[in-house]
């Protein structure tokens, strides 16, 4: 598919309200809904645009905050499925997520449910999510998703606090019977700004481990906010083919709609390119200066700009922006030094406010 014409994955933050208080929350989620959230008629109008103007249409991921905080969530999911969109939900594990809710989603036609598990024990996961019992409940809901015959995706956030648990997490996702495991390399945005960051060598060794692990399992293993995973696959998996397409990353096969309708390159990169209340999403995705700029590898700077992998990787634009303030700067989590590039990262500015 032509990633300049439409996203492969569209993540939609329906609300920022959430009963959890996760330490890494990029959304700075809050207990109550914002009265200016997109209304149901506005959501339906955007779904019409998505279904008619993107071909093929993107995988829809409805998230939050906690999307279950919206009483019209079932109507939104039904409308998405009715428009022929592959529909996934990424709820928070709170008392709102019950087996009955999962059964309803199954009946509506939801294909995939994502459950976040950040560590292989209650101590790690509940400490991260800051609500006791969340680990136990997450395992229970994950098993129910499988029993109901929906695809189970587990999302794991990796940062300095969860890094040590990764090998045991790899064992846990195997036991849970996931369809895919998405490993999010935490970008210092929102509440996650104060979490211990991975160093570039730690990121590299984690991705190396992930590349090798992915060869031992039959489900999909992906990295979020670490597109250099593709370089690591090429370097660590004998015979891995050189990718034909660029990485799915910010504004390039991926887009994010926030709870107020702002369209951003990703949830980790909260810089709006337009608002669905004023312009169609399809127009913003294809034509906005920000999205076009982020898709152009020739505009990259620093080591990413000099890199032989820039057309298939391009670095995390979200991390470059969060750490250096430069949307086109090098990704500080990647230690790769291309020929002719400066050996050390360019000047790192204070974390962007
Ligand atoms: S230097 Fe940038 S483009 Fe090259 S592999 Fe690292 S993150 Fe990717």
mmCIF file of C-alpha atoms and ligand atoms in Angstrom:
data_model
loop_
_atom_site.group_PDB
_atom_site.id
_atom_site.type_symbol
_atom_site.label_atom_id
_atom_site.label_comp_id
_atom_site.label_asym_id
_atom_site.label_seq_id
_atom_site.Cartn_x
_atom_site.Cartn_y
_atom_site.Cartn_z
ATOM 1 C CA UNK A 1 0.000 0.000 0.000
ATOM 2 C CA UNK A 2 1.018 3.598 -0.570
ATOM 3 C CA UNK A 3 1.639 4.937 2.935
ATOM 4 C CA UNK A 4 1.304 8.521 1.661
ATOM 5 C CA UNK A 5 -2.314 7.868 0.718
ATOM 6 C CA UNK A 6 -3.656 6.363 3.918
ATOM 7 C CA UNK A 7 -2.740 4.896 7.293
ATOM 8 C CA UNK A 8 -2.340 1.187 7.851
ATOM 9 C CA UNK A 9 -3.302 1.665 11.510
ATOM 10 C CA UNK A 10 -5.449 4.443 12.947
ATOM 11 C CA UNK A 11 -5.548 4.811 16.718
ATOM 12 C CA UNK A 12 -8.421 6.852 18.085
ATOM 13 C CA UNK A 13 -8.374 8.216 21.625
ATOM 14 C CA UNK A 14 -12.129 8.444 22.223
ATOM 15 C CA UNK A 15 -11.711 9.974 25.682
ATOM 16 C CA UNK A 16 -8.989 10.757 28.182
ATOM 17 C CA UNK A 17 -11.084 9.636 31.120
ATOM 18 C CA UNK A 18 -9.664 6.537 32.824
ATOM 19 C CA UNK A 19 -9.892 4.806 36.198
ATOM 20 C CA UNK A 20 -6.204 3.897 36.212
ATOM 21 C CA UNK A 21 -3.316 6.265 36.963
ATOM 22 C CA UNK A 22 -0.535 4.643 34.958
ATOM 23 C CA UNK A 23 2.905 6.063 35.519
ATOM 24 C CA UNK A 24 3.787 6.108 31.810
ATOM 25 C CA UNK A 25 0.460 7.528 30.554
ATOM 26 C CA UNK A 26 1.175 9.616 27.444
ATOM 27 C CA UNK A 27 -2.359 11.028 27.661
ATOM 28 C CA UNK A 28 -2.114 12.343 31.219
ATOM 29 C CA UNK A 29 -5.451 10.559 31.631
ATOM 30 C CA UNK A 30 -7.943 12.066 34.062
ATOM 31 C CA UNK A 31 -10.912 10.667 36.027
ATOM 32 C CA UNK A 32 -13.669 12.640 34.213
ATOM 33 C CA UNK A 33 -14.556 13.044 30.557
ATOM 34 C CA UNK A 34 -13.914 16.349 28.791
ATOM 35 C CA UNK A 35 -17.193 18.004 27.724
ATOM 36 C CA UNK A 36 -15.555 19.017 24.417
ATOM 37 C CA UNK A 37 -14.897 15.415 23.290
ATOM 38 C CA UNK A 38 -16.114 14.508 19.812
ATOM 39 C CA UNK A 39 -19.823 13.690 19.878
ATOM 40 C CA UNK A 40 -21.270 10.494 18.418
ATOM 41 C CA UNK A 41 -22.482 12.250 15.210
ATOM 42 C CA UNK A 42 -19.003 13.742 14.754
ATOM 43 C CA UNK A 43 -17.410 10.318 15.249
ATOM 44 C CA UNK A 44 -19.768 8.799 12.669
ATOM 45 C CA UNK A 45 -18.864 11.483 10.138
ATOM 46 C CA UNK A 46 -15.168 10.693 10.535
ATOM 47 C CA UNK A 47 -15.877 6.961 10.184
ATOM 48 C CA UNK A 48 -17.638 7.690 6.884
ATOM 49 C CA UNK A 49 -14.566 9.551 5.645
ATOM 50 C CA UNK A 50 -12.297 6.672 6.704
ATOM 51 C CA UNK A 51 -14.449 3.997 5.074
ATOM 52 C CA UNK A 52 -14.906 5.827 1.785
ATOM 53 C CA UNK A 53 -11.631 7.654 1.203
ATOM 54 C CA UNK A 54 -8.947 5.234 2.395
ATOM 55 C CA UNK A 55 -8.389 2.193 0.236
ATOM 56 C CA UNK A 56 -7.599 -0.189 1.784
ATOM 57 C CA UNK A 57 -9.113 1.167 4.997
ATOM 58 C CA UNK A 58 -6.927 1.205 8.107
ATOM 59 C CA UNK A 59 -7.066 -1.116 11.063
ATOM 60 C CA UNK A 60 -9.105 0.852 13.616
ATOM 61 C CA UNK A 61 -7.900 0.813 17.228
ATOM 62 C CA UNK A 62 -10.271 2.511 19.665
ATOM 63 C CA UNK A 63 -8.461 3.516 22.810
ATOM 64 C CA UNK A 64 -8.315 6.185 25.525
ATOM 65 C CA UNK A 65 -7.865 6.964 28.389
ATOM 66 C CA UNK A 66 -10.346 4.152 28.710
ATOM 67 C CA UNK A 67 -12.824 3.963 25.815
ATOM 68 C CA UNK A 68 -15.261 2.237 28.185
ATOM 69 C CA UNK A 69 -15.717 5.579 29.935
ATOM 70 C CA UNK A 70 -17.866 6.550 26.940
ATOM 71 C CA UNK A 71 -21.425 5.266 27.249
ATOM 72 C CA UNK A 72 -21.744 5.284 23.439
ATOM 73 C CA UNK A 73 -18.729 3.016 22.872
ATOM 74 C CA UNK A 74 -20.902 0.132 21.638
ATOM 75 C CA UNK A 75 -22.563 2.456 19.092
ATOM 76 C CA UNK A 76 -19.146 3.556 17.843
ATOM 77 C CA UNK A 77 -17.877 -0.019 17.542
ATOM 78 C CA UNK A 78 -21.065 -1.095 15.773
ATOM 79 C CA UNK A 79 -20.728 1.800 13.329
ATOM 80 C CA UNK A 80 -17.085 0.941 12.637
ATOM 81 C CA UNK A 81 -17.880 -2.720 11.970
ATOM 82 C CA UNK A 82 -20.918 -1.771 9.841
ATOM 83 C CA UNK A 83 -18.616 0.268 7.583
ATOM 84 C CA UNK A 84 -16.488 -2.805 6.984
ATOM 85 C CA UNK A 85 -13.578 -1.631 9.119
ATOM 86 C CA UNK A 86 -11.340 -4.098 10.964
ATOM 87 C CA UNK A 87 -12.144 -3.012 14.493
ATOM 88 C CA UNK A 88 -9.967 -3.398 17.574
ATOM 89 C CA UNK A 89 -10.416 -2.070 21.098
ATOM 90 C CA UNK A 90 -7.723 -1.244 23.606
ATOM 91 C CA UNK A 91 -9.536 -0.853 26.942
ATOM 92 C CA UNK A 92 -8.122 -0.226 30.375
ATOM 93 C CA UNK A 93 -8.516 -3.125 32.782
ATOM 94 C CA UNK A 94 -10.860 -1.687 35.389
ATOM 95 C CA UNK A 95 -14.178 -2.936 36.823
ATOM 96 C CA UNK A 96 -15.833 -1.530 33.656
ATOM 97 C CA UNK A 97 -14.232 -4.305 31.581
ATOM 98 C CA UNK A 98 -16.289 -7.399 32.310
ATOM 99 C CA UNK A 99 -16.850 -10.696 30.540
ATOM 100 C CA UNK A 100 -20.292 -9.399 29.546
ATOM 101 C CA UNK A 101 -18.684 -6.403 27.815
ATOM 102 C CA UNK A 102 -16.294 -8.703 25.958
ATOM 103 C CA UNK A 103 -19.232 -10.889 24.878
ATOM 104 C CA UNK A 104 -21.003 -7.810 23.547
ATOM 105 C CA UNK A 105 -17.915 -6.763 21.561
ATOM 106 C CA UNK A 106 -17.677 -10.256 20.131
ATOM 107 C CA UNK A 107 -21.351 -10.081 19.080
ATOM 108 C CA UNK A 108 -20.775 -6.661 17.468
ATOM 109 C CA UNK A 109 -17.914 -8.047 15.382
ATOM 110 C CA UNK A 110 -14.841 -6.648 17.122
ATOM 111 C CA UNK A 111 -11.858 -8.634 15.872
ATOM 112 C CA UNK A 112 -9.089 -7.809 18.326
ATOM 113 C CA UNK A 113 -8.840 -6.764 21.960
ATOM 114 C CA UNK A 114 -5.546 -5.379 23.288
ATOM 115 C CA UNK A 115 -4.702 -5.877 26.943
ATOM 116 C CA UNK A 116 -1.744 -4.060 28.476
ATOM 117 C CA UNK A 117 0.588 -6.124 30.642
ATOM 118 C CA UNK A 118 3.826 -4.382 31.492
ATOM 119 C CA UNK A 119 5.543 -6.957 33.640
ATOM 120 C CA UNK A 120 5.365 -10.645 34.461
ATOM 121 C CA UNK A 121 4.233 -10.102 38.064
ATOM 122 C CA UNK A 122 1.700 -8.129 40.065
ATOM 123 C CA UNK A 123 4.554 -6.317 41.743
ATOM 124 C CA UNK A 124 5.808 -4.839 38.457
ATOM 125 C CA UNK A 125 2.513 -4.385 36.624
ATOM 126 C CA UNK A 126 0.403 -3.040 39.495
ATOM 127 C CA UNK A 127 3.254 -0.784 40.559
ATOM 128 C CA UNK A 128 3.307 0.651 37.056
ATOM 129 C CA UNK A 129 -0.474 0.973 36.730
ATOM 130 C CA UNK A 130 -0.848 2.137 40.347
ATOM 131 C CA UNK A 131 -3.977 0.082 41.074
ATOM 132 C CA UNK A 132 -3.636 -3.205 42.997
ATOM 133 C CA UNK A 133 -5.262 -6.240 41.401
ATOM 134 C CA UNK A 134 -4.830 -4.967 37.829
ATOM 135 C CA UNK A 135 -2.322 -7.705 36.938
ATOM 136 C CA UNK A 136 -4.660 -10.464 38.129
ATOM 137 C CA UNK A 137 -7.626 -8.922 36.303
ATOM 138 C CA UNK A 138 -5.611 -8.354 33.113
ATOM 139 C CA UNK A 139 -4.713 -12.056 32.957
ATOM 140 C CA UNK A 140 -8.358 -13.001 33.525
ATOM 141 C CA UNK A 141 -9.654 -10.674 30.785
ATOM 142 C CA UNK A 142 -6.916 -11.825 28.396
ATOM 143 C CA UNK A 143 -8.018 -15.432 28.844
ATOM 144 C CA UNK A 144 -11.664 -14.464 28.290
ATOM 145 C CA UNK A 145 -10.780 -12.702 25.034
ATOM 146 C CA UNK A 146 -9.205 -15.954 23.826
ATOM 147 C CA UNK A 147 -12.112 -18.100 25.044
ATOM 148 C CA UNK A 148 -14.523 -15.896 23.096
ATOM 149 C CA UNK A 149 -12.509 -16.425 19.919
ATOM 150 C CA UNK A 150 -11.290 -12.867 19.435
ATOM 151 C CA UNK A 151 -7.660 -12.078 18.660
ATOM 152 C CA UNK A 152 -5.669 -11.165 21.740
ATOM 153 C CA UNK A 153 -2.942 -8.571 21.539
ATOM 154 C CA UNK A 154 -0.783 -7.892 24.554
ATOM 155 C CA UNK A 155 0.859 -4.469 24.785
ATOM 156 C CA UNK A 156 3.924 -4.089 26.979
ATOM 157 C CA UNK A 157 5.546 -0.763 27.819
ATOM 158 C CA UNK A 158 9.265 -1.027 28.276
ATOM 159 C CA UNK A 159 11.314 1.529 30.183
ATOM 160 C CA UNK A 160 13.929 1.392 32.929
ATOM 161 C CA UNK A 161 11.384 0.032 35.421
ATOM 162 C CA UNK A 162 10.080 -2.855 33.318
ATOM 163 C CA UNK A 163 13.182 -3.800 31.327
ATOM 164 C CA UNK A 164 14.337 -6.612 33.625
ATOM 165 C CA UNK A 165 11.009 -8.409 33.255
ATOM 166 C CA UNK A 166 11.127 -8.709 29.448
ATOM 167 C CA UNK A 167 12.336 -12.339 29.167
ATOM 168 C CA UNK A 168 9.652 -13.488 31.634
ATOM 169 C CA UNK A 169 7.094 -11.349 29.733
ATOM 170 C CA UNK A 170 8.100 -13.250 26.594
ATOM 171 C CA UNK A 171 7.234 -16.492 28.393
ATOM 172 C CA UNK A 172 3.948 -15.095 29.690
ATOM 173 C CA UNK A 173 2.631 -13.959 26.297
ATOM 174 C CA UNK A 174 3.342 -17.437 24.913
ATOM 175 C CA UNK A 175 1.220 -19.004 27.648
ATOM 176 C CA UNK A 176 -1.601 -16.512 27.084
ATOM 177 C CA UNK A 177 -1.911 -17.520 23.428
ATOM 178 C CA UNK A 178 -1.604 -14.044 21.914
ATOM 179 C CA UNK A 179 -2.051 -13.230 18.242
ATOM 180 C CA UNK A 180 0.428 -10.409 18.574
ATOM 181 C CA UNK A 181 2.731 -8.831 21.113
ATOM 182 C CA UNK A 182 3.420 -5.126 20.751
ATOM 183 C CA UNK A 183 6.335 -3.782 22.731
ATOM 184 C CA UNK A 184 6.088 -0.029 23.303
ATOM 185 C CA UNK A 185 9.404 1.705 23.877
ATOM 186 C CA UNK A 186 8.185 4.458 26.183
ATOM 187 C CA UNK A 187 8.673 7.963 24.788
ATOM 188 C CA UNK A 188 9.124 10.646 27.463
ATOM 189 C CA UNK A 189 5.778 12.401 26.959
ATOM 190 C CA UNK A 190 2.870 12.959 29.336
ATOM 191 C CA UNK A 191 3.383 11.299 32.723
ATOM 192 C CA UNK A 192 6.095 9.116 31.142
ATOM 193 C CA UNK A 193 8.475 12.079 31.108
ATOM 194 C CA UNK A 194 9.692 11.277 34.599
ATOM 195 C CA UNK A 195 10.209 7.529 34.130
ATOM 196 C CA UNK A 196 13.750 6.174 33.832
ATOM 197 C CA UNK A 197 14.543 6.069 30.108
ATOM 198 C CA UNK A 198 16.357 3.242 28.382
ATOM 199 C CA UNK A 199 19.806 4.189 27.183
ATOM 200 C CA UNK A 200 20.611 3.650 23.517
ATOM 201 C CA UNK A 201 22.629 0.463 24.304
ATOM 202 C CA UNK A 202 19.748 -0.867 26.452
ATOM 203 C CA UNK A 203 17.284 -0.187 23.637
ATOM 204 C CA UNK A 204 19.613 -1.899 21.177
ATOM 205 C CA UNK A 205 20.080 -5.032 23.292
ATOM 206 C CA UNK A 206 16.325 -5.251 23.992
ATOM 207 C CA UNK A 207 15.569 -5.040 20.270
ATOM 208 C CA UNK A 208 18.248 -7.645 19.560
ATOM 209 C CA UNK A 209 16.646 -9.953 22.079
ATOM 210 C CA UNK A 210 13.201 -9.238 20.574
ATOM 211 C CA UNK A 211 14.432 -9.960 17.036
ATOM 212 C CA UNK A 212 15.780 -13.338 18.174
ATOM 213 C CA UNK A 213 12.713 -14.097 20.294
ATOM 214 C CA UNK A 214 10.417 -13.339 17.320
ATOM 215 C CA UNK A 215 12.017 -16.228 15.435
ATOM 216 C CA UNK A 216 10.977 -18.694 18.137
ATOM 217 C CA UNK A 217 7.234 -17.927 18.185
ATOM 218 C CA UNK A 218 4.425 -18.138 15.636
ATOM 219 C CA UNK A 219 2.692 -14.874 16.576
ATOM 220 C CA UNK A 220 3.519 -11.346 15.416
ATOM 221 C CA UNK A 221 6.049 -9.397 17.490
ATOM 222 C CA UNK A 222 6.302 -5.672 16.817
ATOM 223 C CA UNK A 223 8.023 -2.661 18.294
ATOM 224 C CA UNK A 224 6.336 0.704 18.763
ATOM 225 C CA UNK A 225 8.423 3.897 18.743
ATOM 226 C CA UNK A 226 11.512 1.890 17.794
ATOM 227 C CA UNK A 227 11.534 1.472 14.002
ATOM 228 C CA UNK A 228 15.217 0.549 14.129
ATOM 229 C CA UNK A 229 13.860 -2.907 15.017
ATOM 230 C CA UNK A 230 13.993 -3.449 11.240
ATOM 231 C CA UNK A 231 17.736 -2.853 11.238
ATOM 232 C CA UNK A 232 18.085 -5.256 14.159
ATOM 233 C CA UNK A 233 16.074 -7.914 12.285
ATOM 234 C CA UNK A 234 18.375 -7.557 9.266
ATOM 235 C CA UNK A 235 21.434 -7.787 11.518
ATOM 236 C CA UNK A 236 20.219 -10.634 13.752
ATOM 237 C CA UNK A 237 17.986 -12.881 11.679
ATOM 238 C CA UNK A 238 19.958 -14.792 9.052
ATOM 239 C CA UNK A 239 18.287 -14.579 5.645
ATOM 240 C CA UNK A 240 15.788 -11.875 6.673
ATOM 241 C CA UNK A 241 14.689 -10.106 3.466
ATOM 242 C CA UNK A 242 15.374 -6.407 3.080
ATOM 243 C CA UNK A 243 11.979 -4.719 3.654
ATOM 244 C CA UNK A 244 10.222 -3.486 0.526
ATOM 245 C CA UNK A 245 8.276 -0.793 2.371
ATOM 246 C CA UNK A 246 9.130 1.927 4.892
ATOM 247 C CA UNK A 247 8.405 1.308 8.569
ATOM 248 C CA UNK A 248 4.914 2.046 9.831
ATOM 249 C CA UNK A 249 5.569 5.030 12.045
ATOM 250 C CA UNK A 250 4.378 8.555 12.774
ATOM 251 C CA UNK A 251 2.391 9.978 9.783
ATOM 252 C CA UNK A 252 3.693 7.129 7.646
ATOM 253 C CA UNK A 253 1.064 4.403 7.724
ATOM 254 C CA UNK A 254 -0.017 5.562 11.163
ATOM 255 C CA UNK A 255 -2.218 8.375 12.468
ATOM 256 C CA UNK A 256 -3.799 9.287 15.772
ATOM 257 C CA UNK A 257 -7.011 11.188 16.545
ATOM 258 C CA UNK A 258 -7.197 12.622 20.035
ATOM 259 C CA UNK A 259 -10.319 13.007 22.172
ATOM 260 C CA UNK A 260 -10.932 16.567 20.855
ATOM 261 C CA UNK A 261 -10.499 15.607 17.196
ATOM 262 C CA UNK A 262 -6.904 16.773 16.793
ATOM 263 C CA UNK A 263 -5.052 14.630 14.249
ATOM 264 C CA UNK A 264 -1.497 13.864 15.308
ATOM 265 C CA UNK A 265 1.273 11.722 13.822
ATOM 266 C CA UNK A 266 1.056 9.434 16.876
ATOM 267 C CA UNK A 267 -0.109 9.453 20.471
ATOM 268 C CA UNK A 268 3.506 9.899 21.528
ATOM 269 C CA UNK A 269 3.851 12.912 19.220
ATOM 270 C CA UNK A 270 1.074 15.300 20.287
ATOM 271 C CA UNK A 271 1.614 17.893 17.560
ATOM 272 C CA UNK A 272 -1.662 18.467 15.687
ATOM 273 C CA UNK A 273 -1.704 18.626 11.890
ATOM 274 C CA UNK A 274 -5.389 19.584 11.790
ATOM 275 C CA UNK A 275 -8.728 18.825 13.424
ATOM 276 C CA UNK A 276 -11.464 16.548 12.086
ATOM 277 C CA UNK A 277 -14.009 19.195 13.125
ATOM 278 C CA UNK A 278 -12.569 21.469 10.425
ATOM 279 C CA UNK A 279 -11.073 19.159 7.748
ATOM 280 C CA UNK A 280 -11.552 15.539 6.720
ATOM 281 C CA UNK A 281 -9.023 13.153 8.232
ATOM 282 C CA UNK A 282 -8.140 11.924 4.742
ATOM 283 C CA UNK A 283 -7.162 15.447 3.671
ATOM 284 C CA UNK A 284 -5.102 16.055 6.808
ATOM 285 C CA UNK A 285 -3.312 12.717 6.421
ATOM 286 C CA UNK A 286 -2.429 13.217 2.756
ATOM 287 C CA UNK A 287 -1.946 16.959 2.483
ATOM 288 C CA UNK A 288 -0.940 18.559 5.779
ATOM 289 C CA UNK A 289 2.546 20.017 5.785
ATOM 290 C CA UNK A 290 3.408 18.195 9.029
ATOM 291 C CA UNK A 291 2.456 14.726 7.791
ATOM 292 C CA UNK A 292 4.165 15.247 4.431
ATOM 293 C CA UNK A 293 7.316 16.475 6.120
ATOM 294 C CA UNK A 294 7.446 13.488 8.506
ATOM 295 C CA UNK A 295 7.156 11.053 5.588
ATOM 296 C CA UNK A 296 10.108 12.529 3.713
ATOM 297 C CA UNK A 297 13.347 10.676 4.624
ATOM 298 C CA UNK A 298 15.397 13.295 2.809
ATOM 299 C CA UNK A 299 14.477 15.852 5.479
ATOM 300 C CA UNK A 300 15.966 13.796 8.329
ATOM 301 C CA UNK A 301 18.948 15.230 10.163
ATOM 302 C CA UNK A 302 21.834 13.964 12.275
ATOM 303 C CA UNK A 303 22.620 10.264 12.195
ATOM 304 C CA UNK A 304 19.137 9.350 10.922
ATOM 305 C CA UNK A 305 19.686 11.727 7.990
ATOM 306 C CA UNK A 306 23.016 10.080 7.148
ATOM 307 C CA UNK A 307 21.792 6.534 7.716
ATOM 308 C CA UNK A 308 21.710 3.830 5.057
ATOM 309 C CA UNK A 309 18.486 2.534 6.689
ATOM 310 C CA UNK A 310 16.596 5.829 6.688
ATOM 311 C CA UNK A 311 14.146 4.763 3.952
ATOM 312 C CA UNK A 312 13.046 1.653 5.849
ATOM 313 C CA UNK A 313 13.451 3.028 9.394
ATOM 314 C CA UNK A 314 13.747 6.795 9.845
ATOM 315 C CA UNK A 315 13.902 6.608 13.637
ATOM 316 C CA UNK A 316 11.164 7.492 16.087
ATOM 317 C CA UNK A 317 10.085 11.016 15.237
ATOM 318 C CA UNK A 318 8.200 11.121 18.538
ATOM 319 C CA UNK A 319 11.315 10.413 20.590
ATOM 320 C CA UNK A 320 13.469 12.773 18.552
ATOM 321 C CA UNK A 321 10.934 15.524 19.239
ATOM 322 C CA UNK A 322 10.377 14.659 22.917
ATOM 323 C CA UNK A 323 14.086 14.531 23.722
ATOM 324 C CA UNK A 324 15.648 17.068 21.362
ATOM 325 C CA UNK A 325 12.746 19.284 20.283
ATOM 326 C CA UNK A 326 13.632 18.539 16.638
ATOM 327 C CA UNK A 327 10.994 16.659 14.626
ATOM 328 C CA UNK A 328 13.574 15.722 12.021
ATOM 329 C CA UNK A 329 16.469 15.106 14.387
ATOM 330 C CA UNK A 330 18.110 11.780 15.072
ATOM 331 C CA UNK A 331 16.475 9.219 17.329
ATOM 332 C CA UNK A 332 18.511 9.327 20.560
ATOM 333 C CA UNK A 333 17.578 5.715 21.382
ATOM 334 C CA UNK A 334 19.493 4.344 18.389
ATOM 335 C CA UNK A 335 23.256 3.892 18.777
ATOM 336 C CA UNK A 336 23.869 3.132 15.101
ATOM 337 C CA UNK A 337 26.599 5.347 13.646
ATOM 338 C CA UNK A 338 26.325 5.509 9.858
ATOM 339 C CA UNK A 339 29.449 6.119 7.825
ATOM 340 C CA UNK A 340 30.314 9.809 7.757
ATOM 341 C CA UNK A 341 27.871 10.701 10.553
ATOM 342 C CA UNK A 342 28.894 12.386 13.807
ATOM 343 C CA UNK A 343 29.864 9.754 16.384
ATOM 344 C CA UNK A 344 27.961 11.351 19.185
ATOM 345 C CA UNK A 345 24.338 12.467 19.210
ATOM 346 C CA UNK A 346 23.737 16.054 18.232
ATOM 347 C CA UNK A 347 23.120 18.516 21.033
ATOM 348 C CA UNK A 348 20.281 17.248 23.178
ATOM 349 C CA UNK A 349 17.982 20.065 24.176
ATOM 350 C CA UNK A 350 16.013 20.078 27.424
ATOM 351 C CA UNK A 351 12.927 17.878 27.275
ATOM 352 C CA UNK A 352 10.254 19.653 25.239
ATOM 353 C CA UNK A 353 7.571 21.314 27.371
HETATM 354 S S1 LIG B 1 20.242 5.971 12.764
HETATM 355 FE FE1 LIG B 1 18.054 6.522 12.594
HETATM 356 S S2 LIG B 1 17.445 5.736 10.571
HETATM 357 FE FE2 LIG B 1 19.378 4.702 11.094
HETATM 358 S S3 LIG B 1 18.767 2.790 12.103
HETATM 359 FE FE3 LIG B 1 19.069 4.320 13.713
HETATM 360 S S4 LIG B 1 17.009 5.186 14.089
HETATM 361 FE FE4 LIG B 1 16.979 4.137 12.078
#
